[in-house]
PDB file of C-alpha atoms and ligand atoms in Angstrom:
ATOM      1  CA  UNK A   1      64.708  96.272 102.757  1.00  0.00           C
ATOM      2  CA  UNK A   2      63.682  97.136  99.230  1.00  0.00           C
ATOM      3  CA  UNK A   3      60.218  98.726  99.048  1.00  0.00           C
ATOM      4  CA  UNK A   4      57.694  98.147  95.859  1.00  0.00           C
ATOM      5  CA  UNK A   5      54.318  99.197  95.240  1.00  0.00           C
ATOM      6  CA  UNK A   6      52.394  97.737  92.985  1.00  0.00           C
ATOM      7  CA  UNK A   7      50.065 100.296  91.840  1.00  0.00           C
ATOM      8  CA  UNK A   8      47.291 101.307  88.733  1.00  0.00           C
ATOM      9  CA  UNK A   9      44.667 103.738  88.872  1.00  0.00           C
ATOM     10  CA  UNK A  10      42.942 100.812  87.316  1.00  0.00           C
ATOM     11  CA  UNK A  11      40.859  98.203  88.861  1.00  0.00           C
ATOM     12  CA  UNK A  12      41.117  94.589  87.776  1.00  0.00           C
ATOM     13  CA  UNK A  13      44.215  94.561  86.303  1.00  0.00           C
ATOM     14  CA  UNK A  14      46.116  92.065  88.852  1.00  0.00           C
ATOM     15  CA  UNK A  15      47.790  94.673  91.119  1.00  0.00           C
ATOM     16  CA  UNK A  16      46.758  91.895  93.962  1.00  0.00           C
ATOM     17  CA  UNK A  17      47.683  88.561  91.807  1.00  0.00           C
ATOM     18  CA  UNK A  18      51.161  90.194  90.800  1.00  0.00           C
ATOM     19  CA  UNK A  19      51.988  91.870  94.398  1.00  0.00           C
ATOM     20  CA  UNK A  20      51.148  88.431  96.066  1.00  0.00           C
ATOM     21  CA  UNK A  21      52.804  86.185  93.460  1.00  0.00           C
ATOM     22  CA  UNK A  22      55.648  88.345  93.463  1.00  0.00           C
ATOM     23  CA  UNK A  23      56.229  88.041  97.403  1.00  0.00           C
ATOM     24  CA  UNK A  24      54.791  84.183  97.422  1.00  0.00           C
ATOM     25  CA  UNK A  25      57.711  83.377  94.664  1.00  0.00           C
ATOM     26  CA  UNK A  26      60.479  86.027  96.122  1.00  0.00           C
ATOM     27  CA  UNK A  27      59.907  84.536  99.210  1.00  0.00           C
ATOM     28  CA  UNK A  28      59.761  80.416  98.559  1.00  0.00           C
ATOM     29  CA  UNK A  29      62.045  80.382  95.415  1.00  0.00           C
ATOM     30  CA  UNK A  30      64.382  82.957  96.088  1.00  0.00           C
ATOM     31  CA  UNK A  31      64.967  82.301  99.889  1.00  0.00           C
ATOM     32  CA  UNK A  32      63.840  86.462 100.631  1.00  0.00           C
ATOM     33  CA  UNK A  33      62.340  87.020 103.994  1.00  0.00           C
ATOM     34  CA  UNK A  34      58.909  89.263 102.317  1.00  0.00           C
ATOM     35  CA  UNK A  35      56.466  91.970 104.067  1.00  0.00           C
ATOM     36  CA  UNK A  36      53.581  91.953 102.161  1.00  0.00           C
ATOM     37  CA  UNK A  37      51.632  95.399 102.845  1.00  0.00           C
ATOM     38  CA  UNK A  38      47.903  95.557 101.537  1.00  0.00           C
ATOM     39  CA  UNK A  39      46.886  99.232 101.293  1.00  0.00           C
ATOM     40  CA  UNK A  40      43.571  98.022  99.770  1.00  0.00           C
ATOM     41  CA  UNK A  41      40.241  98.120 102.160  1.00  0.00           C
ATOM     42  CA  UNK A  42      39.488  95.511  99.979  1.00  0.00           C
ATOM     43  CA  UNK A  43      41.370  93.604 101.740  1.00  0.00           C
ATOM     44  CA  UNK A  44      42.331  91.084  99.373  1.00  0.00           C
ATOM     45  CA  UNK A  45      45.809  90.099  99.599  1.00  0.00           C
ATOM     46  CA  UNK A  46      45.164  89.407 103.583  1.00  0.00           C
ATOM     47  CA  UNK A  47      42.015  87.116 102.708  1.00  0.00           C
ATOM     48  CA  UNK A  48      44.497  85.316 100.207  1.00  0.00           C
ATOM     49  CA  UNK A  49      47.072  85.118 103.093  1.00  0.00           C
ATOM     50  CA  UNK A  50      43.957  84.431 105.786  1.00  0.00           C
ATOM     51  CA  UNK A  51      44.568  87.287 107.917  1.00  0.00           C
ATOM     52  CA  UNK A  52      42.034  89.735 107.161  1.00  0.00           C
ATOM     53  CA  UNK A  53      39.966  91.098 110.081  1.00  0.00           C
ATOM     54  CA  UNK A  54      38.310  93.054 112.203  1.00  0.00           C
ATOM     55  CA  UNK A  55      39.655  92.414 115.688  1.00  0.00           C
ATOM     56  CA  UNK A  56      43.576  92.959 115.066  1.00  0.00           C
ATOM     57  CA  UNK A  57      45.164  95.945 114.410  1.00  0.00           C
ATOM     58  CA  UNK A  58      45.346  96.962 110.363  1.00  0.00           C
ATOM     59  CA  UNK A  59      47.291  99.458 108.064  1.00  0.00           C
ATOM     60  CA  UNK A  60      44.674 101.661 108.857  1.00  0.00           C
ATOM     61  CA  UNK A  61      46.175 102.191 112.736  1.00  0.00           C
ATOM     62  CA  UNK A  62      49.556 102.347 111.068  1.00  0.00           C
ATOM     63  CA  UNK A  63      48.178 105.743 109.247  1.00  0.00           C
ATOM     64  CA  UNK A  64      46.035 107.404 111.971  1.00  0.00           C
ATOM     65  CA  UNK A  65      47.589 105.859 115.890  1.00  0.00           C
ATOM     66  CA  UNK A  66      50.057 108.353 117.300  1.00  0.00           C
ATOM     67  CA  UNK A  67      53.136 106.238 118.811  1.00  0.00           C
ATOM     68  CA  UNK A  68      51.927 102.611 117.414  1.00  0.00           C
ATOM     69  CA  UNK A  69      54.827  99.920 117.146  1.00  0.00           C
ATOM     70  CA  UNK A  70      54.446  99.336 113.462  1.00  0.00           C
ATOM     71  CA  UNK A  71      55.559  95.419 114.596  1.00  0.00           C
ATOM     72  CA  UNK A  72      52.115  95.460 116.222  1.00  0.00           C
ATOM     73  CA  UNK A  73      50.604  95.227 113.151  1.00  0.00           C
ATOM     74  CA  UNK A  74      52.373  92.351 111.484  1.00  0.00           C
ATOM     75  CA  UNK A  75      50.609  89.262 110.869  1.00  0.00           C
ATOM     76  CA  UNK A  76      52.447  85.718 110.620  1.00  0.00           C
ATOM     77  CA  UNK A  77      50.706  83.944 107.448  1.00  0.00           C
ATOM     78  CA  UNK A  78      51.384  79.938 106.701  1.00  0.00           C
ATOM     79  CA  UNK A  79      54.619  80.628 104.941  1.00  0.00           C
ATOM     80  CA  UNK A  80      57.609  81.224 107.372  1.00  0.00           C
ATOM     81  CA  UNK A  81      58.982  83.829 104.632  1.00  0.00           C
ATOM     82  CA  UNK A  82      55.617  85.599 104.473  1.00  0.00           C
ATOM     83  CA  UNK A  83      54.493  88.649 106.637  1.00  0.00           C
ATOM     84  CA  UNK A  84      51.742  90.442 105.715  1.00  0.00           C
ATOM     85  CA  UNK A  85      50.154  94.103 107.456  1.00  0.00           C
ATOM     86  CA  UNK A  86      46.520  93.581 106.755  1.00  0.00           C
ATOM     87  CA  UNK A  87      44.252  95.878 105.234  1.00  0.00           C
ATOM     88  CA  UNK A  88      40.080  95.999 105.641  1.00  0.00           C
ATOM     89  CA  UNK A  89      37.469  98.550 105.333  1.00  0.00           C
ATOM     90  CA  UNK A  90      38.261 100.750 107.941  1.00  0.00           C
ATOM     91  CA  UNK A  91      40.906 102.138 105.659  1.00  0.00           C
ATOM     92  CA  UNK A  92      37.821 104.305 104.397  1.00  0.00           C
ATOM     93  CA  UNK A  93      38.135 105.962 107.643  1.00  0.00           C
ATOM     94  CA  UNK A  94      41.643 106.205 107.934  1.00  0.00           C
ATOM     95  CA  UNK A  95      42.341 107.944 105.099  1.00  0.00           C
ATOM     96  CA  UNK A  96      39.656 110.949 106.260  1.00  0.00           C
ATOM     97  CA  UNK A  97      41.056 111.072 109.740  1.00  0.00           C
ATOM     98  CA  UNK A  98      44.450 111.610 107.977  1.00  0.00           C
ATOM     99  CA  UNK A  99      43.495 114.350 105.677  1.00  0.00           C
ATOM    100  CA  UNK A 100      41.682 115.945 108.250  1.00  0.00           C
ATOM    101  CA  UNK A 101      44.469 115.868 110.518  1.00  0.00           C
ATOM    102  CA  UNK A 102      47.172 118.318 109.484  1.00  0.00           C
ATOM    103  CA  UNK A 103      48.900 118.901 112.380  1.00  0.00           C
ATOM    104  CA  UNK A 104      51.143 115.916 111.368  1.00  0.00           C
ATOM    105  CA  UNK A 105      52.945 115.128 108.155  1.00  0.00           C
ATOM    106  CA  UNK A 106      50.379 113.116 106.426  1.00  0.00           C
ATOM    107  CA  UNK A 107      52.212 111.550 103.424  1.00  0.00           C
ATOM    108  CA  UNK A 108      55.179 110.072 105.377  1.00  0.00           C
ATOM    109  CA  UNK A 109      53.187 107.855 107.890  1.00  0.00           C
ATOM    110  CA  UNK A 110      54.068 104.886 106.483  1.00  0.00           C
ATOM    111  CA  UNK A 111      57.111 105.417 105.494  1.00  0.00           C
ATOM    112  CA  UNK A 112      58.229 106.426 108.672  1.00  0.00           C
ATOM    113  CA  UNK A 113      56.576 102.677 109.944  1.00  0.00           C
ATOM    114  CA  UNK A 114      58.334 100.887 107.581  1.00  0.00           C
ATOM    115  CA  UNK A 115      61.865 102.806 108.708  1.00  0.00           C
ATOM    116  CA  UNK A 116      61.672 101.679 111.984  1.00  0.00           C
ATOM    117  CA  UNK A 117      60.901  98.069 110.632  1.00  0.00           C
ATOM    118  CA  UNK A 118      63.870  98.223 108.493  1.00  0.00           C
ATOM    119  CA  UNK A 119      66.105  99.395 111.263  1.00  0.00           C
ATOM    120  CA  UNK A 120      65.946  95.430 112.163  1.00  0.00           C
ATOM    121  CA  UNK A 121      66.805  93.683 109.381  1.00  0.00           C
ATOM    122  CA  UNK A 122      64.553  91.759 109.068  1.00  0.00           C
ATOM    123  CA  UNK A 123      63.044  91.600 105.633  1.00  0.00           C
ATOM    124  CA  UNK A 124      64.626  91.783 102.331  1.00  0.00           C
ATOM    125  CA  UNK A 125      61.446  92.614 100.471  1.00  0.00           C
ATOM    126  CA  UNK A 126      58.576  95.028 101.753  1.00  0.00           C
ATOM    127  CA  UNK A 127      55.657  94.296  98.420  1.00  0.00           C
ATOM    128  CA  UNK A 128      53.158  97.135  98.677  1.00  0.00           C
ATOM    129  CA  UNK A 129      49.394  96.202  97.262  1.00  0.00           C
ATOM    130  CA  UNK A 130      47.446  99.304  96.411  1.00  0.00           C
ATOM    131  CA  UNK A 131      44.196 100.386  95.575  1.00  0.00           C
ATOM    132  CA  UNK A 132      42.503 101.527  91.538  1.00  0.00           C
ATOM    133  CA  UNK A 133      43.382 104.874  93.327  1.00  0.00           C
ATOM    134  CA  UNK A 134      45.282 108.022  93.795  1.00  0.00           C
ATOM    135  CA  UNK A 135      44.279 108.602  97.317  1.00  0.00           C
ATOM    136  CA  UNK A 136      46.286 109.670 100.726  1.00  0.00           C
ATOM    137  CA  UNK A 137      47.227 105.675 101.463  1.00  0.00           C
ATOM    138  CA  UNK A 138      48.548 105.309  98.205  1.00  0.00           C
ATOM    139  CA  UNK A 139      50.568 108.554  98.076  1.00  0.00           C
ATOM    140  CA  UNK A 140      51.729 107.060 102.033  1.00  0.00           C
ATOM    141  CA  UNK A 141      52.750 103.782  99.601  1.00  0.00           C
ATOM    142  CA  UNK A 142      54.650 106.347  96.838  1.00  0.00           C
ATOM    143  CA  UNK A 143      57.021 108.012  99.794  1.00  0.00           C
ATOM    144  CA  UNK A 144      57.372 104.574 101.407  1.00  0.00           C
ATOM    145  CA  UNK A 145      58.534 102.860  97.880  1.00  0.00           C
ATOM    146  CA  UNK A 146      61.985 102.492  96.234  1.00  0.00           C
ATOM    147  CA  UNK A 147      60.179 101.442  93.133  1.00  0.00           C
ATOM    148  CA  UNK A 148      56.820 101.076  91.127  1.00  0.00           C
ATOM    149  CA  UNK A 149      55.215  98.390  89.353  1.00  0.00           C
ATOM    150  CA  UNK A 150      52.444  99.228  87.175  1.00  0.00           C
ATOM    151  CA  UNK A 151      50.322  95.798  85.981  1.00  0.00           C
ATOM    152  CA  UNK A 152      48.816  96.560  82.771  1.00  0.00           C
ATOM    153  CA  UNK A 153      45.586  94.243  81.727  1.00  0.00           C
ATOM    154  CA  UNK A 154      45.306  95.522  77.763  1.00  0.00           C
ATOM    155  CA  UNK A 155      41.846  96.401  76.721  1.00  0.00           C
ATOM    156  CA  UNK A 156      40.246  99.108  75.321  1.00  0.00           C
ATOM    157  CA  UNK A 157      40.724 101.877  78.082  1.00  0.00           C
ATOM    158  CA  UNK A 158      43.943  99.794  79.330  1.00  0.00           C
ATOM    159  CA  UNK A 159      46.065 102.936  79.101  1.00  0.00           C
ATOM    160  CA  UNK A 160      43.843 105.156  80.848  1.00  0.00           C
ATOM    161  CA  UNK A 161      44.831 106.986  83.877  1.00  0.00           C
ATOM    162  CA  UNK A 162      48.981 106.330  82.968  1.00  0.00           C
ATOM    163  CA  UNK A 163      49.787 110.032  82.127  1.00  0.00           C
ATOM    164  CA  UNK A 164      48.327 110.524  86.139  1.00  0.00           C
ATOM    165  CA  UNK A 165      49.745 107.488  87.503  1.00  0.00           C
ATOM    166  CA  UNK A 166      53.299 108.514  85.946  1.00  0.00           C
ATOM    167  CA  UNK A 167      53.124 112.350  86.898  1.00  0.00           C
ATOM    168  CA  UNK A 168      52.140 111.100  90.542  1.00  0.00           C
ATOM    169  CA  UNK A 169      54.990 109.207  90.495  1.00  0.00           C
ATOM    170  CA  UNK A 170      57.348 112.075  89.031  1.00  0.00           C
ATOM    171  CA  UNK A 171      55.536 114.511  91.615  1.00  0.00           C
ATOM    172  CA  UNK A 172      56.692 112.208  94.599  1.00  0.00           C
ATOM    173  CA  UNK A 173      60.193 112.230  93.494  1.00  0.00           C
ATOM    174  CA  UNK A 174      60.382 115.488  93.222  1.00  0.00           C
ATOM    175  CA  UNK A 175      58.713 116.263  96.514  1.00  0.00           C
ATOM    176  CA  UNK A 176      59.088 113.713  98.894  1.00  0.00           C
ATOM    177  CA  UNK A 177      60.908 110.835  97.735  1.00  0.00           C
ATOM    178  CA  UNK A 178      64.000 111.198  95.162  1.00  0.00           C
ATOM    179  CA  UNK A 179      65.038 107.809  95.091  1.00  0.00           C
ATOM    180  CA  UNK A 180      61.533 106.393  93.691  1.00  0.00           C
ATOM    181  CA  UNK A 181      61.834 105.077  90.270  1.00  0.00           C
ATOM    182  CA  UNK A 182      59.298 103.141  88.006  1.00  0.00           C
ATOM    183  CA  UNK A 183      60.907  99.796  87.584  1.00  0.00           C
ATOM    184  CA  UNK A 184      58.565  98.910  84.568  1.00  0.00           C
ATOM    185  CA  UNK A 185      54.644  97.946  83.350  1.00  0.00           C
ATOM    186  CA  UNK A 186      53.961  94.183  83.535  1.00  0.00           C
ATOM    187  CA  UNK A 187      51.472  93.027  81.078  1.00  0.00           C
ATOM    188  CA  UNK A 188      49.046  90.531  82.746  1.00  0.00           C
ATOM    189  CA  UNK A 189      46.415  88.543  81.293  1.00  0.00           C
ATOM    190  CA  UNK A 190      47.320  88.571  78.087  1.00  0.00           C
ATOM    191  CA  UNK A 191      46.273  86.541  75.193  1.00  0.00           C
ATOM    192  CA  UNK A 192      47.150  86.140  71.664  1.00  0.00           C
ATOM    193  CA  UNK A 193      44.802  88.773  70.422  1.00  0.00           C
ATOM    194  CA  UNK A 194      45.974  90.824  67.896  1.00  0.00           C
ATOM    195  CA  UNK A 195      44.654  93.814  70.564  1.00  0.00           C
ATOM    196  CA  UNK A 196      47.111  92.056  73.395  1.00  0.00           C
ATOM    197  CA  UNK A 197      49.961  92.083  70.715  1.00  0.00           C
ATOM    198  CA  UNK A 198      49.486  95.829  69.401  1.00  0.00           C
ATOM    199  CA  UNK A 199      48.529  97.044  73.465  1.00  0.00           C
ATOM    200  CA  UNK A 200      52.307  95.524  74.005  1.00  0.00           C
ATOM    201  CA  UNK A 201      53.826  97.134  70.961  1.00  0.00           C
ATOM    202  CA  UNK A 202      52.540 100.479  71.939  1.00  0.00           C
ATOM    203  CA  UNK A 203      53.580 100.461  75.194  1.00  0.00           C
ATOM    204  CA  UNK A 204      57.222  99.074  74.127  1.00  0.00           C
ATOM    205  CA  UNK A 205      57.141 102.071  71.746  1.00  0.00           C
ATOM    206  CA  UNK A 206      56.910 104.641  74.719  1.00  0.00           C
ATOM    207  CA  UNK A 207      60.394 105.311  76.080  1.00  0.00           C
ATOM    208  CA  UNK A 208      58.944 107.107  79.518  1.00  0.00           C
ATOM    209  CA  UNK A 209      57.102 103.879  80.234  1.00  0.00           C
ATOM    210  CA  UNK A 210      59.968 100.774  80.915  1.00  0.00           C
ATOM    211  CA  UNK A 211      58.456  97.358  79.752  1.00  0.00           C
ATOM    212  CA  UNK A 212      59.370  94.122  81.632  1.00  0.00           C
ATOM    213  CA  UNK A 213      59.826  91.399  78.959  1.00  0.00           C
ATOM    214  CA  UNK A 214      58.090  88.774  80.584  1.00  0.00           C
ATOM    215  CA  UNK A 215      54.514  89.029  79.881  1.00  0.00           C
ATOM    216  CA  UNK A 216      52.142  87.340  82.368  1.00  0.00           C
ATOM    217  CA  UNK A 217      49.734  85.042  79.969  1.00  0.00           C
ATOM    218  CA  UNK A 218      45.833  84.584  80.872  1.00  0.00           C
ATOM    219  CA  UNK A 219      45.389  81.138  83.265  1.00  0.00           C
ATOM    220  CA  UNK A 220      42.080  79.655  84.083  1.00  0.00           C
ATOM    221  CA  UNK A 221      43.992  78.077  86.829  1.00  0.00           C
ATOM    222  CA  UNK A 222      43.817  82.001  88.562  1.00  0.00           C
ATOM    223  CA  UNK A 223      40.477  81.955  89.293  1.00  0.00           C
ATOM    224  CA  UNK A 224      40.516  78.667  90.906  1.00  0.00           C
ATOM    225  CA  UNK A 225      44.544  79.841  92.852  1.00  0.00           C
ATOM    226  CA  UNK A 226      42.098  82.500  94.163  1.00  0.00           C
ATOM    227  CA  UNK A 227      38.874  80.392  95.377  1.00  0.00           C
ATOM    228  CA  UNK A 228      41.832  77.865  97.103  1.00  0.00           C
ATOM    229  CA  UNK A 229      43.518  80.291  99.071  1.00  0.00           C
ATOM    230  CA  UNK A 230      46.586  79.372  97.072  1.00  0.00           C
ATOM    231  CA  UNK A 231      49.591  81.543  95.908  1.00  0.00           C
ATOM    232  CA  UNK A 232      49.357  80.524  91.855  1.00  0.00           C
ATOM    233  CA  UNK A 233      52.774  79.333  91.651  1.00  0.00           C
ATOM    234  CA  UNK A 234      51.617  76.879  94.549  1.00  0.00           C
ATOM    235  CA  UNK A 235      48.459  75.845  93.403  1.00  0.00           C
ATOM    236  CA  UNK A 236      49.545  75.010  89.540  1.00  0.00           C
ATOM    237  CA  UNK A 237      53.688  75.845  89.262  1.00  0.00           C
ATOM    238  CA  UNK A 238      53.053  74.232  85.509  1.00  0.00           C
ATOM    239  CA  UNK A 239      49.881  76.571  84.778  1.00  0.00           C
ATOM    240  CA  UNK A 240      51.114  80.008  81.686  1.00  0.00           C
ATOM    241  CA  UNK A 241      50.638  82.036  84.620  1.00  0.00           C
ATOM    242  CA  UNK A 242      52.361  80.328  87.609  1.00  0.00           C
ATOM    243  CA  UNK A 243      55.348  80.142  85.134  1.00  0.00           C
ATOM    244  CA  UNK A 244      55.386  83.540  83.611  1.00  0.00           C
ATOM    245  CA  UNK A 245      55.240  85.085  87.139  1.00  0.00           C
ATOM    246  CA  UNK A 246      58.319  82.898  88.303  1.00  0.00           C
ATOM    247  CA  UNK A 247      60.237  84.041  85.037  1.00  0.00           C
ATOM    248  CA  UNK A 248      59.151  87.414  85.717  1.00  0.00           C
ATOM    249  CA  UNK A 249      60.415  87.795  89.103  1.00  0.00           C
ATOM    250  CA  UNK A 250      63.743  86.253  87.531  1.00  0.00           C
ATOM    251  CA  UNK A 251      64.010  88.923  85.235  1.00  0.00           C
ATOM    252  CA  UNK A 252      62.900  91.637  87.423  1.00  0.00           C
ATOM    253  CA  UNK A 253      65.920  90.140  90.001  1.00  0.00           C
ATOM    254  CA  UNK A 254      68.107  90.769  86.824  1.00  0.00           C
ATOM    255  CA  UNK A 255      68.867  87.338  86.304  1.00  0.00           C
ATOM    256  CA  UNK A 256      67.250  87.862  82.496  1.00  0.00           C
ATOM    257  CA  UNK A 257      64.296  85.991  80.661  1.00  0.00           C
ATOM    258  CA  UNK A 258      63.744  82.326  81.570  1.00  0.00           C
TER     259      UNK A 258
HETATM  260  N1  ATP B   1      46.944  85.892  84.468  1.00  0.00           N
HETATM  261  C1  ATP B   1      45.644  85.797  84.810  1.00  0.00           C
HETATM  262  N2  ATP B   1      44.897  84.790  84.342  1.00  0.00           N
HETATM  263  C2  ATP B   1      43.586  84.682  84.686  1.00  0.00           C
HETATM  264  N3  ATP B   1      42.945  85.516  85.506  1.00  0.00           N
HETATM  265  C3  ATP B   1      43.642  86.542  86.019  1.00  0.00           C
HETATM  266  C4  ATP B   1      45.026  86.741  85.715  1.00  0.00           C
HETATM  267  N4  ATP B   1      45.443  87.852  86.370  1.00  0.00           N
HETATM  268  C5  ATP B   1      44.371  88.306  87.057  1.00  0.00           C
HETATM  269  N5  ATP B   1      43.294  87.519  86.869  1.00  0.00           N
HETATM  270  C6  ATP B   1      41.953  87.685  87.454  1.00  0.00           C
HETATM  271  O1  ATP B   1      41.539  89.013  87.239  1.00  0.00           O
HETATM  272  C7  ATP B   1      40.839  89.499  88.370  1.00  0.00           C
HETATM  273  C8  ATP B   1      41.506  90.737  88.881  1.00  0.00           C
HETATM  274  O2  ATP B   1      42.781  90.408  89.442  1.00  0.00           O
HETATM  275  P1  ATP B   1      43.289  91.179  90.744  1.00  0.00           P
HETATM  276  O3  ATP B   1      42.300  91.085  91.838  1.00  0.00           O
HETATM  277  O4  ATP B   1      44.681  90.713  91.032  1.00  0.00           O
HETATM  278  O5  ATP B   1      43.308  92.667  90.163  1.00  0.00           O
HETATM  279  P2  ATP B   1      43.464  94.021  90.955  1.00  0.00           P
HETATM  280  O6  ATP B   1      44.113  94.965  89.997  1.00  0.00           O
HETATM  281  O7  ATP B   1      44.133  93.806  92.246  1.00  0.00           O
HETATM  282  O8  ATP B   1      41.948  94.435  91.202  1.00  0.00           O
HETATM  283  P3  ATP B   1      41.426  95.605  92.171  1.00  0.00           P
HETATM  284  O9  ATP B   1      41.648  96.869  91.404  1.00  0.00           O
HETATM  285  O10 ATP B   1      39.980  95.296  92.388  1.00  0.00           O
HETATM  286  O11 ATP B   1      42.234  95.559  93.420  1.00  0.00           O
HETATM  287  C9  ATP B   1      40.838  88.386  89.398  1.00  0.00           C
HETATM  288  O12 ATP B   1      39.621  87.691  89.299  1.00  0.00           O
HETATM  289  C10 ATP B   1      41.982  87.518  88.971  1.00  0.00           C
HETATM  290  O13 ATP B   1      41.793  86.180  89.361  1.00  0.00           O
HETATM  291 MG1   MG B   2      43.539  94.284  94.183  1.00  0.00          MG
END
């Protein structure tokens, strides 16, 4: 099982749209049996797979329950490929009870979940959706992860917060996690703005910060993939967005630029 967390100390920058199109298209194109984590008490990748609630056990008891089955926690969605561990509000909590509680390891809680899920064999993918946030539940995400993907929306403070997202990153490695590496930045939303074109250029230009090719272009479609409950490769598989997603889960697969 090959762990990813989509992460940016930014909000808005479709860190939800990219980690749920990514499993949506890993998991109905490419045939990959996907857990789709939400580490967000937003909640909003388990509204967009309808499993977001307050009755059934969350992420939050996966941080914070001494001696939970992690399975316990898994939620079926619609699509067979698609698991998702749900994430709500409570996470607030969670991540105070596990600061205040030092008399466990507190960074390796969910990492140590998602090895005794992987001892099965049952997913090929675990897709990690985090909060705008350095906080304890995304550090948990950082020591769970093989690799980082940073979505980049270019605007004016669009770089913000990188230099701490990347030493984070570096800081994990060397503490907790050696084999975590930064796959790449995917630029989302983008337009043909002269600011979209020289955000890309600059960041192409920085050798510490990998690039995917693929860009993901701007789609009104989104908003309405969103308001339909739809993964945006189902909802409009035609629509800039739907297609640049597909083509970048291609390339990120290493099969090259569509
Ligand atoms: N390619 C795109 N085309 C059009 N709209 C987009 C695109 N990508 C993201 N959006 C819209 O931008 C908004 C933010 O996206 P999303 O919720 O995925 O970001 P996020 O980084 O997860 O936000 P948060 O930090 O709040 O968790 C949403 O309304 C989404 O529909
Ligand atoms: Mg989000």
């Amino acid at each position: 099982m090959k762990t990813i967390s989509i992460i940016n100390l930014k909000g808005g920058v479709a860190k939800t749209l990219t980690a749920d199109s990514m499993a949506h298209i890993l998991a109905t194109y490419h045939g990959a049996r996907v857990l789709l984590i939400d580490n967000d008490k937003q909640g909003n990748t388990s509204k967009a797979f309808g499993v977001h609630s307050y009755d059934d056990k969350s992420i939050s008891d996966v941080l914070t329950a001494r001696r939970l089955d992690p399975w316990e926690v898994i939620r079926k969605t619609r699509f067979e490929n698609i698991d998702v561990m749900p994430a709500n509000m409570t996470l607030i909590r969670a991540n105070m009870e596990v600061l205040m509680d030092s008399t466990r390891p507190q960074q390796t809680r969910l990492r140590a979940a998602l090895n005794t899920i992987a001892t099965e064999n049952f997913y090929d993918y675990c897709i990690i959706d985090n909060a705008p946030d350095i906080n304890i539940s995304t550090i948990n995400a950082l020591v769970a992860s093989d690799e980082v993907i940073i979505p980049i929306k270019i605007d004016e403070y669009a770089f913000d917060g990188l230099a701490e997202l990347k030493e984070q990153i570096d800081n994990t490695r060397d503490d907790l996690n050696p084999r975590l590496r930064l796959a790449g930045c995917l630029i989302t939303c983008f337009q043909r703005t002269d600011a979209d074109r020289q955000g890309e250029a600059w960041l192409q230009d920085k050798p510490e910060y990998p690039v995917f090719k693929t860009h993901i272009r701007y789609s009104e479609k989104v908003t309405e993939s969103t308001f339909a409950k739809s993964p945006i490769a189902e909802y409009s598989r035609r629509s800039a967005a739907a297609m640049d997603y597909i083509a970048f889960v291609r390339e990120y697969l290493g099969r090259g630029k569509a």
